[in-house]
Each structure stands twice: as C-alpha cells, then as structure tokens.
C-alpha cells in the first residue's frame, strides 16, 4: 500500500473505515505500534515520535481514517496525534462550510 500524507484532510464520506475493516486490514500487516505503549502516551514528544513511526505502517490510511471517523480523542492513530486530528476535523469542517 502506498504511503499517505497523514496531514491530508480525509474525505470521510469516501474513506470511512469501520473497526472490523481496520482489524481485517491489520491482519498480517507490519504495524510498528504493536506491543508498544508509546502510541497511548500523553507526552507530546512521545506522540510525535510514534506518529513518525506510523509512516512506515501499511495500514496508515485506514487507521487514520477510522480514528477521524469515530472522533477518537486518545492516542496516536495513522500518523496523527490527538492534536493533529482535532486540527484536521476543524479544517474539514471549515472546508465543508465554505463549499
Ligand atoms: S498507522 Fe495505526 S496501526 Fe499503523 S503503526 Fe500507526 S497506529 Fe499502529
């Protein structure tokens, strides 16, 4: 799977992934977060480091889009920190209102 820019605002109408779909995508995938607590850290430095490691993950897009779709408030998902996701949702909302 091609790597995706985690800063790209997702089109949730197109890219909505459910939890079962994400779990299925992760089956057999190399996921750097497996067996690591860094992805659940509340420390911004650790979150940034974890998010950078996500960029090598083959399910980055599915993971990020799931977290955005369910408005996941905690942890690093798909190369995004909680702060990144808040900013992406605000940006998507502004774009929706401007359209
Ligand atoms: S993209 Fe998702 S599954 Fe992959 S390493 Fe990051 S948090 Fe884990």
PDB file of N, CA and C and ligand atoms in Angstrom:
ATOM      1  N   UNK A   1       0.852  -1.192   0.000  1.00  0.00           N
ATOM      2  CA  UNK A   1       0.000   0.000   0.000  1.00  0.00           C
ATOM      3  C   UNK A   1       0.887   1.241   0.000  1.00  0.00           C
ATOM      4  N   UNK A   2       0.514   2.232  -0.782  1.00  0.00           N
ATOM      5  CA  UNK A   2       1.310   3.451  -0.858  1.00  0.00           C
ATOM      6  C   UNK A   2       1.220   4.227   0.449  1.00  0.00           C
ATOM      7  N   UNK A   3       2.302   4.869   0.793  1.00  0.00           N
ATOM      8  CA  UNK A   3       2.271   5.715   1.978  1.00  0.00           C
ATOM      9  C   UNK A   3       1.440   6.944   1.693  1.00  0.00           C
ATOM     10  N   UNK A   4       0.771   7.415   2.707  1.00  0.00           N
ATOM     11  CA  UNK A   4      -0.138   8.539   2.560  1.00  0.00           C
ATOM     12  C   UNK A   4       0.311   9.663   3.466  1.00  0.00           C
ATOM     13  N   UNK A   5       0.147  10.870   2.999  1.00  0.00           N
ATOM     14  CA  UNK A   5       0.479  12.036   3.816  1.00  0.00           C
ATOM     15  C   UNK A   5      -0.535  12.144   4.944  1.00  0.00           C
ATOM     16  N   UNK A   6      -0.103  11.954   6.206  1.00  0.00           N
ATOM     17  CA  UNK A   6      -1.070  11.993   7.302  1.00  0.00           C
ATOM     18  C   UNK A   6      -1.682  13.363   7.515  1.00  0.00           C
ATOM     19  N   UNK A   7      -1.097  14.393   6.912  1.00  0.00           N
ATOM     20  CA  UNK A   7      -1.665  15.736   7.072  1.00  0.00           C
ATOM     21  C   UNK A   7      -2.798  15.980   6.101  1.00  0.00           C
ATOM     22  N   UNK A   8      -2.963  15.057   5.125  1.00  0.00           N
ATOM     23  CA  UNK A   8      -4.018  15.232   4.132  1.00  0.00           C
ATOM     24  C   UNK A   8      -5.380  15.142   4.812  1.00  0.00           C
ATOM     25  N   UNK A   9      -6.234  16.157   4.665  1.00  0.00           N
ATOM     26  CA  UNK A   9      -7.565  16.038   5.250  1.00  0.00           C
ATOM     27  C   UNK A   9      -8.320  14.916   4.542  1.00  0.00           C
ATOM     28  N   UNK A  10      -8.882  13.994   5.274  1.00  0.00           N
ATOM     29  CA  UNK A  10      -9.570  12.881   4.625  1.00  0.00           C
ATOM     30  C   UNK A  10     -10.955  13.263   4.155  1.00  0.00           C
ATOM     31  N   UNK A  11     -11.412  12.565   3.150  1.00  0.00           N
ATOM     32  CA  UNK A  11     -12.795  12.681   2.742  1.00  0.00           C
ATOM     33  C   UNK A  11     -13.528  11.546   3.446  1.00  0.00           C
ATOM     34  N   UNK A  12     -14.130  11.855   4.574  1.00  0.00           N
ATOM     35  CA  UNK A  12     -14.721  10.795   5.381  1.00  0.00           C
ATOM     36  C   UNK A  12     -15.900  10.131   4.698  1.00  0.00           C
ATOM     37  N   UNK A  13     -16.533  10.825   3.762  1.00  0.00           N
ATOM     38  CA  UNK A  13     -17.641  10.198   3.046  1.00  0.00           C
ATOM     39  C   UNK A  13     -17.125   9.045   2.186  1.00  0.00           C
ATOM     40  N   UNK A  14     -15.874   9.152   1.745  1.00  0.00           N
ATOM     41  CA  UNK A  14     -15.282   8.126   0.886  1.00  0.00           C
ATOM     42  C   UNK A  14     -14.462   7.145   1.705  1.00  0.00           C
ATOM     43  N   UNK A  15     -13.731   7.653   2.669  1.00  0.00           N
ATOM     44  CA  UNK A  15     -12.736   6.850   3.364  1.00  0.00           C
ATOM     45  C   UNK A  15     -13.180   6.357   4.730  1.00  0.00           C
ATOM     46  N   UNK A  16     -14.454   6.206   4.943  1.00  0.00           N
ATOM     47  CA  UNK A  16     -14.886   5.747   6.251  1.00  0.00           C
ATOM     48  C   UNK A  16     -14.559   4.263   6.417  1.00  0.00           C
ATOM     49  N   UNK A  17     -13.801   3.944   7.466  1.00  0.00           N
ATOM     50  CA  UNK A  17     -13.458   2.557   7.755  1.00  0.00           C
ATOM     51  C   UNK A  17     -14.044   2.192   9.099  1.00  0.00           C
ATOM     52  N   UNK A  18     -14.685   1.037   9.161  1.00  0.00           N
ATOM     53  CA  UNK A  18     -15.221   0.567  10.428  1.00  0.00           C
ATOM     54  C   UNK A  18     -14.129  -0.203  11.165  1.00  0.00           C
ATOM     55  N   UNK A  19     -14.364  -0.451  12.447  1.00  0.00           N
ATOM     56  CA  UNK A  19     -13.391  -1.192  13.228  1.00  0.00           C
ATOM     57  C   UNK A  19     -13.122  -2.578  12.615  1.00  0.00           C
ATOM     58  N   UNK A  20     -14.154  -3.351  12.240  1.00  0.00           N
ATOM     59  CA  UNK A  20     -13.857  -4.656  11.631  1.00  0.00           C
ATOM     60  C   UNK A  20     -13.019  -4.534  10.359  1.00  0.00           C
ATOM     61  N   UNK A  21     -13.256  -3.505   9.570  1.00  0.00           N
ATOM     62  CA  UNK A  21     -12.451  -3.312   8.354  1.00  0.00           C
ATOM     63  C   UNK A  21     -11.006  -3.009   8.720  1.00  0.00           C
ATOM     64  N   UNK A  22     -10.807  -2.189   9.746  1.00  0.00           N
ATOM     65  CA  UNK A  22      -9.440  -1.857  10.155  1.00  0.00           C
ATOM     66  C   UNK A  22      -8.738  -3.097  10.696  1.00  0.00           C
ATOM     67  N   UNK A  23      -9.420  -3.866  11.518  1.00  0.00           N
ATOM     68  CA  UNK A  23      -8.817  -5.087  12.065  1.00  0.00           C
ATOM     69  C   UNK A  23      -8.453  -6.042  10.925  1.00  0.00           C
ATOM     70  N   UNK A  24      -9.326  -6.167   9.946  1.00  0.00           N
ATOM     71  CA  UNK A  24      -9.037  -7.043   8.807  1.00  0.00           C
ATOM     72  C   UNK A  24      -7.823  -6.549   8.040  1.00  0.00           C
ATOM     73  N   UNK A  25      -7.723  -5.231   7.862  1.00  0.00           N
ATOM     74  CA  UNK A  25      -6.574  -4.664   7.133  1.00  0.00           C
ATOM     75  C   UNK A  25      -5.271  -4.905   7.898  1.00  0.00           C
ATOM     76  N   UNK A  26      -5.367  -4.903   9.230  1.00  0.00           N
ATOM     77  CA  UNK A  26      -4.168  -5.067  10.058  1.00  0.00           C
ATOM     78  C   UNK A  26      -3.688  -6.520  10.092  1.00  0.00           C
ATOM     79  N   UNK A  27      -4.550  -7.441   9.713  1.00  0.00           N
ATOM     80  CA  UNK A  27      -4.185  -8.856   9.767  1.00  0.00           C
ATOM     81  C   UNK A  27      -2.995  -9.114   8.841  1.00  0.00           C
ATOM     82  N   UNK A  28      -1.900  -9.471   9.410  1.00  0.00           N
ATOM     83  CA  UNK A  28      -0.699  -9.762   8.617  1.00  0.00           C
ATOM     84  C   UNK A  28       0.122  -8.529   8.273  1.00  0.00           C
ATOM     85  N   UNK A  29      -0.383  -7.341   8.597  1.00  0.00           N
ATOM     86  CA  UNK A  29       0.349  -6.113   8.279  1.00  0.00           C
ATOM     87  C   UNK A  29       1.462  -5.881   9.301  1.00  0.00           C
ATOM     88  N   UNK A  30       2.476  -5.141   8.880  1.00  0.00           N
ATOM     89  CA  UNK A  30       3.541  -4.742   9.805  1.00  0.00           C
ATOM     90  C   UNK A  30       3.109  -3.428  10.436  1.00  0.00           C
ATOM     91  N   UNK A  31       2.780  -3.480  11.713  1.00  0.00           N
ATOM     92  CA  UNK A  31       2.279  -2.295  12.420  1.00  0.00           C
ATOM     93  C   UNK A  31       3.255  -1.956  13.549  1.00  0.00           C
ATOM     94  N   UNK A  32       4.017  -0.889  13.388  1.00  0.00           N
ATOM     95  CA  UNK A  32       5.025  -0.535  14.387  1.00  0.00           C
ATOM     96  C   UNK A  32       4.473  -0.348  15.800  1.00  0.00           C
ATOM     97  N   UNK A  33       3.201  -0.063  15.937  1.00  0.00           N
ATOM     98  CA  UNK A  33       2.645   0.199  17.266  1.00  0.00           C
ATOM     99  C   UNK A  33       2.411  -1.064  18.080  1.00  0.00           C
ATOM    100  N   UNK A  34       2.444  -2.203  17.423  1.00  0.00           N
ATOM    101  CA  UNK A  34       2.153  -3.449  18.131  1.00  0.00           C
ATOM    102  C   UNK A  34       3.135  -3.628  19.299  1.00  0.00           C
ATOM    103  N   UNK A  35       2.605  -3.930  20.443  1.00  0.00           N
ATOM    104  CA  UNK A  35       3.399  -4.171  21.658  1.00  0.00           C
ATOM    105  C   UNK A  35       4.170  -2.933  22.123  1.00  0.00           C
ATOM    106  N   UNK A  36       3.638  -1.753  21.887  1.00  0.00           N
ATOM    107  CA  UNK A  36       4.293  -0.542  22.359  1.00  0.00           C
ATOM    108  C   UNK A  36       3.259   0.371  23.013  1.00  0.00           C
ATOM    109  N   UNK A  37       3.639   0.944  24.143  1.00  0.00           N
ATOM    110  CA  UNK A  37       2.719   1.854  24.838  1.00  0.00           C
ATOM    111  C   UNK A  37       2.907   3.297  24.389  1.00  0.00           C
ATOM    112  N   UNK A  38       3.933   3.539  23.564  1.00  0.00           N
ATOM    113  CA  UNK A  38       4.230   4.911  23.146  1.00  0.00           C
ATOM    114  C   UNK A  38       3.048   5.543  22.412  1.00  0.00           C
ATOM    115  N   UNK A  39       2.276   4.737  21.723  1.00  0.00           N
ATOM    116  CA  UNK A  39       1.152   5.246  20.928  1.00  0.00           C
ATOM    117  C   UNK A  39       0.013   5.747  21.811  1.00  0.00           C
ATOM    118  N   UNK A  40       0.040   5.336  23.086  1.00  0.00           N
ATOM    119  CA  UNK A  40      -1.016   5.769  24.009  1.00  0.00           C
ATOM    120  C   UNK A  40      -0.516   6.833  24.974  1.00  0.00           C
ATOM    121  N   UNK A  41       0.716   7.272  24.796  1.00  0.00           N
ATOM    122  CA  UNK A  41       1.295   8.265  25.693  1.00  0.00           C
ATOM    123  C   UNK A  41       0.575   9.609  25.563  1.00  0.00           C
ATOM    124  N   UNK A  42       0.543  10.335  26.660  1.00  0.00           N
ATOM    125  CA  UNK A  42       0.005  11.698  26.611  1.00  0.00           C
ATOM    126  C   UNK A  42       1.127  12.721  26.484  1.00  0.00           C
ATOM    127  N   UNK A  43       2.352  12.230  26.437  1.00  0.00           N
ATOM    128  CA  UNK A  43       3.516  13.106  26.280  1.00  0.00           C
ATOM    129  C   UNK A  43       3.642  13.507  24.806  1.00  0.00           C
ATOM    130  N   UNK A  44       3.570  14.806  24.496  1.00  0.00           N
ATOM    131  CA  UNK A  44       3.607  15.249  23.097  1.00  0.00           C
ATOM    132  C   UNK A  44       4.844  14.782  22.324  1.00  0.00           C
ATOM    133  N   UNK A  45       5.996  14.725  22.992  1.00  0.00           N
ATOM    134  CA  UNK A  45       7.208  14.255  22.301  1.00  0.00           C
ATOM    135  C   UNK A  45       7.095  12.791  21.909  1.00  0.00           C
ATOM    136  N   UNK A  46       6.581  11.988  22.823  1.00  0.00           N
ATOM    137  CA  UNK A  46       6.402  10.568  22.515  1.00  0.00           C
ATOM    138  C   UNK A  46       5.342  10.385  21.436  1.00  0.00           C
ATOM    139  N   UNK A  47       4.304  11.212  21.484  1.00  0.00           N
ATOM    140  CA  UNK A  47       3.273  11.129  20.446  1.00  0.00           C
ATOM    141  C   UNK A  47       3.858  11.450  19.077  1.00  0.00           C
ATOM    142  N   UNK A  48       4.706  12.473  19.016  1.00  0.00           N
ATOM    143  CA  UNK A  48       5.316  12.848  17.737  1.00  0.00           C
ATOM    144  C   UNK A  48       6.211  11.724  17.213  1.00  0.00           C
ATOM    145  N   UNK A  49       6.950  11.100  18.128  1.00  0.00           N
ATOM    146  CA  UNK A  49       7.830  10.004  17.715  1.00  0.00           C
ATOM    147  C   UNK A  49       7.001   8.816  17.206  1.00  0.00           C
ATOM    148  N   UNK A  50       5.940   8.506  17.912  1.00  0.00           N
ATOM    149  CA  UNK A  50       5.070   7.410  17.481  1.00  0.00           C
ATOM    150  C   UNK A  50       4.433   7.732  16.126  1.00  0.00           C
ATOM    151  N   UNK A  51       3.973   8.959  15.979  1.00  0.00           N
ATOM    152  CA  UNK A  51       3.336   9.357  14.715  1.00  0.00           C
ATOM    153  C   UNK A  51       4.315   9.234  13.554  1.00  0.00           C
ATOM    154  N   UNK A  52       5.572   9.571  13.796  1.00  0.00           N
ATOM    155  CA  UNK A  52       6.577   9.443  12.734  1.00  0.00           C
ATOM    156  C   UNK A  52       6.778   7.975  12.366  1.00  0.00           C
ATOM    157  N   UNK A  53       6.757   7.098  13.356  1.00  0.00           N
ATOM    158  CA  UNK A  53       6.933   5.672  13.081  1.00  0.00           C
ATOM    159  C   UNK A  53       5.742   5.093  12.326  1.00  0.00           C
ATOM    160  N   UNK A  54       4.573   5.679  12.520  1.00  0.00           N
ATOM    161  CA  UNK A  54       3.391   5.228  11.775  1.00  0.00           C
ATOM    162  C   UNK A  54       3.593   5.348  10.267  1.00  0.00           C
ATOM    163  N   UNK A  55       4.431   6.257   9.849  1.00  0.00           N
ATOM    164  CA  UNK A  55       4.583   6.486   8.404  1.00  0.00           C
ATOM    165  C   UNK A  55       5.101   5.255   7.684  1.00  0.00           C
ATOM    166  N   UNK A  56       5.679   4.317   8.406  1.00  0.00           N
ATOM    167  CA  UNK A  56       6.135   3.069   7.796  1.00  0.00           C
ATOM    168  C   UNK A  56       5.094   1.966   7.851  1.00  0.00           C
ATOM    169  N   UNK A  57       3.909   2.290   8.308  1.00  0.00           N
ATOM    170  CA  UNK A  57       2.872   1.268   8.504  1.00  0.00           C
ATOM    171  C   UNK A  57       2.026   1.112   7.237  1.00  0.00           C
ATOM    172  N   UNK A  58       1.717  -0.130   6.925  1.00  0.00           N
ATOM    173  CA  UNK A  58       0.973  -0.386   5.692  1.00  0.00           C
ATOM    174  C   UNK A  58      -0.520  -0.102   5.819  1.00  0.00           C
ATOM    175  N   UNK A  59      -1.009   0.150   7.013  1.00  0.00           N
ATOM    176  CA  UNK A  59      -2.440   0.462   7.158  1.00  0.00           C
ATOM    177  C   UNK A  59      -2.650   1.883   7.675  1.00  0.00           C
ATOM    178  N   UNK A  60      -1.688   2.746   7.389  1.00  0.00           N
ATOM    179  CA  UNK A  60      -1.747   4.123   7.900  1.00  0.00           C
ATOM    180  C   UNK A  60      -3.063   4.819   7.520  1.00  0.00           C
ATOM    181  N   UNK A  61      -3.440   4.754   6.272  1.00  0.00           N
ATOM    182  CA  UNK A  61      -4.634   5.489   5.825  1.00  0.00           C
ATOM    183  C   UNK A  61      -5.894   4.949   6.502  1.00  0.00           C
ATOM    184  N   UNK A  62      -6.017   3.631   6.550  1.00  0.00           N
ATOM    185  CA  UNK A  62      -7.204   3.034   7.175  1.00  0.00           C
ATOM    186  C   UNK A  62      -7.274   3.401   8.660  1.00  0.00           C
ATOM    187  N   UNK A  63      -6.118   3.344   9.318  1.00  0.00           N
ATOM    188  CA  UNK A  63      -6.045   3.633  10.745  1.00  0.00           C
ATOM    189  C   UNK A  63      -6.410   5.093  11.022  1.00  0.00           C
ATOM    190  N   UNK A  64      -5.823   5.993  10.269  1.00  0.00           N
ATOM    191  CA  UNK A  64      -6.104   7.421  10.453  1.00  0.00           C
ATOM    192  C   UNK A  64      -7.572   7.730  10.161  1.00  0.00           C
ATOM    193  N   UNK A  65      -8.087   7.184   9.078  1.00  0.00           N
ATOM    194  CA  UNK A  65      -9.463   7.500   8.707  1.00  0.00           C
ATOM    195  C   UNK A  65     -10.458   6.946   9.718  1.00  0.00           C
ATOM    196  N   UNK A  66     -10.131   5.774  10.269  1.00  0.00           N
ATOM    197  CA  UNK A  66     -11.003   5.223  11.320  1.00  0.00           C
ATOM    198  C   UNK A  66     -11.021   6.161  12.527  1.00  0.00           C
ATOM    199  N   UNK A  67      -9.832   6.569  12.980  1.00  0.00           N
ATOM    200  CA  UNK A  67      -9.756   7.436  14.159  1.00  0.00           C
ATOM    201  C   UNK A  67     -10.504   8.744  13.937  1.00  0.00           C
ATOM    202  N   UNK A  68     -10.413   9.275  12.724  1.00  0.00           N
ATOM    203  CA  UNK A  68     -11.138  10.520  12.426  1.00  0.00           C
ATOM    204  C   UNK A  68     -12.640  10.276  12.356  1.00  0.00           C
ATOM    205  N   UNK A  69     -13.012   9.157  11.779  1.00  0.00           N
ATOM    206  CA  UNK A  69     -14.438   8.872  11.616  1.00  0.00           C
ATOM    207  C   UNK A  69     -15.128   8.691  12.955  1.00  0.00           C
ATOM    208  N   UNK A  70     -14.432   8.089  13.918  1.00  0.00           N
ATOM    209  CA  UNK A  70     -15.060   7.867  15.233  1.00  0.00           C
ATOM    210  C   UNK A  70     -14.691   8.964  16.221  1.00  0.00           C
ATOM    211  N   UNK A  71     -13.962   9.969  15.729  1.00  0.00           N
ATOM    212  CA  UNK A  71     -13.556  11.100  16.579  1.00  0.00           C
ATOM    213  C   UNK A  71     -12.772  10.607  17.797  1.00  0.00           C
ATOM    214  N   UNK A  72     -11.816   9.722  17.540  1.00  0.00           N
ATOM    215  CA  UNK A  72     -11.021   9.131  18.620  1.00  0.00           C
ATOM    216  C   UNK A  72     -10.212  10.221  19.330  1.00  0.00           C
ATOM    217  N   UNK A  73     -10.460  10.415  20.629  1.00  0.00           N
ATOM    218  CA  UNK A  73      -9.773  11.513  21.322  1.00  0.00           C
ATOM    219  C   UNK A  73      -8.383  11.164  21.846  1.00  0.00           C
ATOM    220  N   UNK A  74      -8.065   9.874  21.932  1.00  0.00           N
ATOM    221  CA  UNK A  74      -6.813   9.478  22.595  1.00  0.00           C
ATOM    222  C   UNK A  74      -5.876   8.724  21.664  1.00  0.00           C
ATOM    223  N   UNK A  75      -4.596   8.870  21.952  1.00  0.00           N
ATOM    224  CA  UNK A  75      -3.593   8.049  21.287  1.00  0.00           C
ATOM    225  C   UNK A  75      -3.222   8.521  19.893  1.00  0.00           C
ATOM    226  N   UNK A  76      -2.172   7.879  19.395  1.00  0.00           N
ATOM    227  CA  UNK A  76      -1.696   8.140  18.030  1.00  0.00           C
ATOM    228  C   UNK A  76      -2.304   7.083  17.131  1.00  0.00           C
ATOM    229  N   UNK A  77      -2.946   7.542  16.077  1.00  0.00           N
ATOM    230  CA  UNK A  77      -3.587   6.660  15.103  1.00  0.00           C
ATOM    231  C   UNK A  77      -3.216   7.147  13.709  1.00  0.00           C
ATOM    232  N   UNK A  78      -2.738   6.259  12.897  1.00  0.00           N
ATOM    233  CA  UNK A  78      -2.494   6.607  11.499  1.00  0.00           C
ATOM    234  C   UNK A  78      -1.606   7.823  11.312  1.00  0.00           C
ATOM    235  N   UNK A  79      -0.593   7.935  12.121  1.00  0.00           N
ATOM    236  CA  UNK A  79       0.342   9.050  11.973  1.00  0.00           C
ATOM    237  C   UNK A  79      -0.186  10.377  12.482  1.00  0.00           C
ATOM    238  N   UNK A  80      -1.282  10.339  13.209  1.00  0.00           N
ATOM    239  CA  UNK A  80      -1.830  11.588  13.750  1.00  0.00           C
ATOM    240  C   UNK A  80      -1.897  11.528  15.265  1.00  0.00           C
ATOM    241  N   UNK A  81      -1.562  12.631  15.884  1.00  0.00           N
ATOM    242  CA  UNK A  81      -1.734  12.780  17.331  1.00  0.00           C
ATOM    243  C   UNK A  81      -3.157  13.294  17.580  1.00  0.00           C
ATOM    244  N   UNK A  82      -3.608  13.256  18.818  1.00  0.00           N
ATOM    245  CA  UNK A  82      -4.929  13.831  19.105  1.00  0.00           C
ATOM    246  C   UNK A  82      -5.038  15.289  18.635  1.00  0.00           C
ATOM    247  N   UNK A  83      -3.969  16.043  18.800  1.00  0.00           N
ATOM    248  CA  UNK A  83      -3.974  17.447  18.359  1.00  0.00           C
ATOM    249  C   UNK A  83      -4.085  17.539  16.839  1.00  0.00           C
ATOM    250  N   UNK A  84      -3.369  16.681  16.119  1.00  0.00           N
ATOM    251  CA  UNK A  84      -3.461  16.666  14.649  1.00  0.00           C
ATOM    252  C   UNK A  84      -4.904  16.403  14.204  1.00  0.00           C
ATOM    253  N   UNK A  85      -5.531  15.430  14.861  1.00  0.00           N
ATOM    254  CA  UNK A  85      -6.891  15.056  14.435  1.00  0.00           C
ATOM    255  C   UNK A  85      -7.885  16.176  14.706  1.00  0.00           C
ATOM    256  N   UNK A  86      -7.707  16.848  15.841  1.00  0.00           N
ATOM    257  CA  UNK A  86      -8.593  17.991  16.121  1.00  0.00           C
ATOM    258  C   UNK A  86      -8.445  19.034  15.021  1.00  0.00           C
ATOM    259  N   UNK A  87      -7.194  19.316  14.645  1.00  0.00           N
ATOM    260  CA  UNK A  87      -6.938  20.327  13.606  1.00  0.00           C
ATOM    261  C   UNK A  87      -7.525  19.870  12.264  1.00  0.00           C
ATOM    262  N   UNK A  88      -7.374  18.590  11.925  1.00  0.00           N
ATOM    263  CA  UNK A  88      -7.909  18.094  10.658  1.00  0.00           C
ATOM    264  C   UNK A  88      -9.424  18.175  10.635  1.00  0.00           C
ATOM    265  N   UNK A  89     -10.050  17.866  11.756  1.00  0.00           N
ATOM    266  CA  UNK A  89     -11.510  17.923  11.788  1.00  0.00           C
ATOM    267  C   UNK A  89     -11.987  19.370  11.658  1.00  0.00           C
ATOM    268  N   UNK A  90     -11.279  20.294  12.316  1.00  0.00           N
ATOM    269  CA  UNK A  90     -11.654  21.714  12.197  1.00  0.00           C
ATOM    270  C   UNK A  90     -11.500  22.179  10.752  1.00  0.00           C
ATOM    271  N   UNK A  91     -10.379  21.768  10.106  1.00  0.00           N
ATOM    272  CA  UNK A  91     -10.126  22.152   8.718  1.00  0.00           C
ATOM    273  C   UNK A  91     -11.202  21.574   7.788  1.00  0.00           C
ATOM    274  N   UNK A  92     -11.538  20.311   8.021  1.00  0.00           N
ATOM    275  CA  UNK A  92     -12.566  19.681   7.193  1.00  0.00           C
ATOM    276  C   UNK A  92     -13.909  20.369   7.379  1.00  0.00           C
ATOM    277  N   UNK A  93     -14.204  20.765   8.632  1.00  0.00           N
ATOM    278  CA  UNK A  93     -15.469  21.450   8.908  1.00  0.00           C
ATOM    279  C   UNK A  93     -15.503  22.811   8.211  1.00  0.00           C
ATOM    280  N   UNK A  94     -14.372  23.527   8.272  1.00  0.00           N
ATOM    281  CA  UNK A  94     -14.316  24.846   7.598  1.00  0.00           C
ATOM    282  C   UNK A  94     -14.506  24.693   6.094  1.00  0.00           C
ATOM    283  N   UNK A  95     -13.849  23.664   5.508  1.00  0.00           N
ATOM    284  CA  UNK A  95     -13.978  23.436   4.060  1.00  0.00           C
ATOM    285  C   UNK A  95     -15.419  23.079   3.700  1.00  0.00           C
ATOM    286  N   UNK A  96     -16.063  22.314   4.555  1.00  0.00           N
ATOM    287  CA  UNK A  96     -17.455  21.921   4.315  1.00  0.00           C
ATOM    288  C   UNK A  96     -18.361  23.147   4.358  1.00  0.00           C
ATOM    289  N   UNK A  97     -18.110  24.031   5.328  1.00  0.00           N
ATOM    290  CA  UNK A  97     -18.933  25.224   5.461  1.00  0.00           C
ATOM    291  C   UNK A  97     -18.704  26.200   4.310  1.00  0.00           C
ATOM    292  N   UNK A  98     -17.478  26.210   3.783  1.00  0.00           N
ATOM    293  CA  UNK A  98     -17.161  27.133   2.684  1.00  0.00           C
ATOM    294  C   UNK A  98     -17.706  26.644   1.340  1.00  0.00           C
ATOM    295  N   UNK A  99     -17.981  25.342   1.244  1.00  0.00           N
ATOM    296  CA  UNK A  99     -18.438  24.774  -0.042  1.00  0.00           C
ATOM    297  C   UNK A  99     -19.890  25.138  -0.340  1.00  0.00           C
TER     298      UNK A  99
HETATM  299  S1  LIG B   1      -0.868   3.572  11.451  1.00  0.00           S
HETATM  300 FE1  LIG B   1      -2.177   2.707  13.055  1.00  0.00          FE
HETATM  301  S2  LIG B   1      -1.763   0.506  13.024  1.00  0.00           S
HETATM  302 FE2  LIG B   1      -0.109   1.529  11.933  1.00  0.00          FE
HETATM  303  S3  LIG B   1       1.502   1.890  13.443  1.00  0.00           S
HETATM  304 FE3  LIG B   1       0.254   3.731  13.391  1.00  0.00          FE
HETATM  305  S4  LIG B   1      -1.291   3.447  14.993  1.00  0.00           S
HETATM  306 FE4  LIG B   1      -0.381   1.432  14.549  1.00  0.00          FE
END
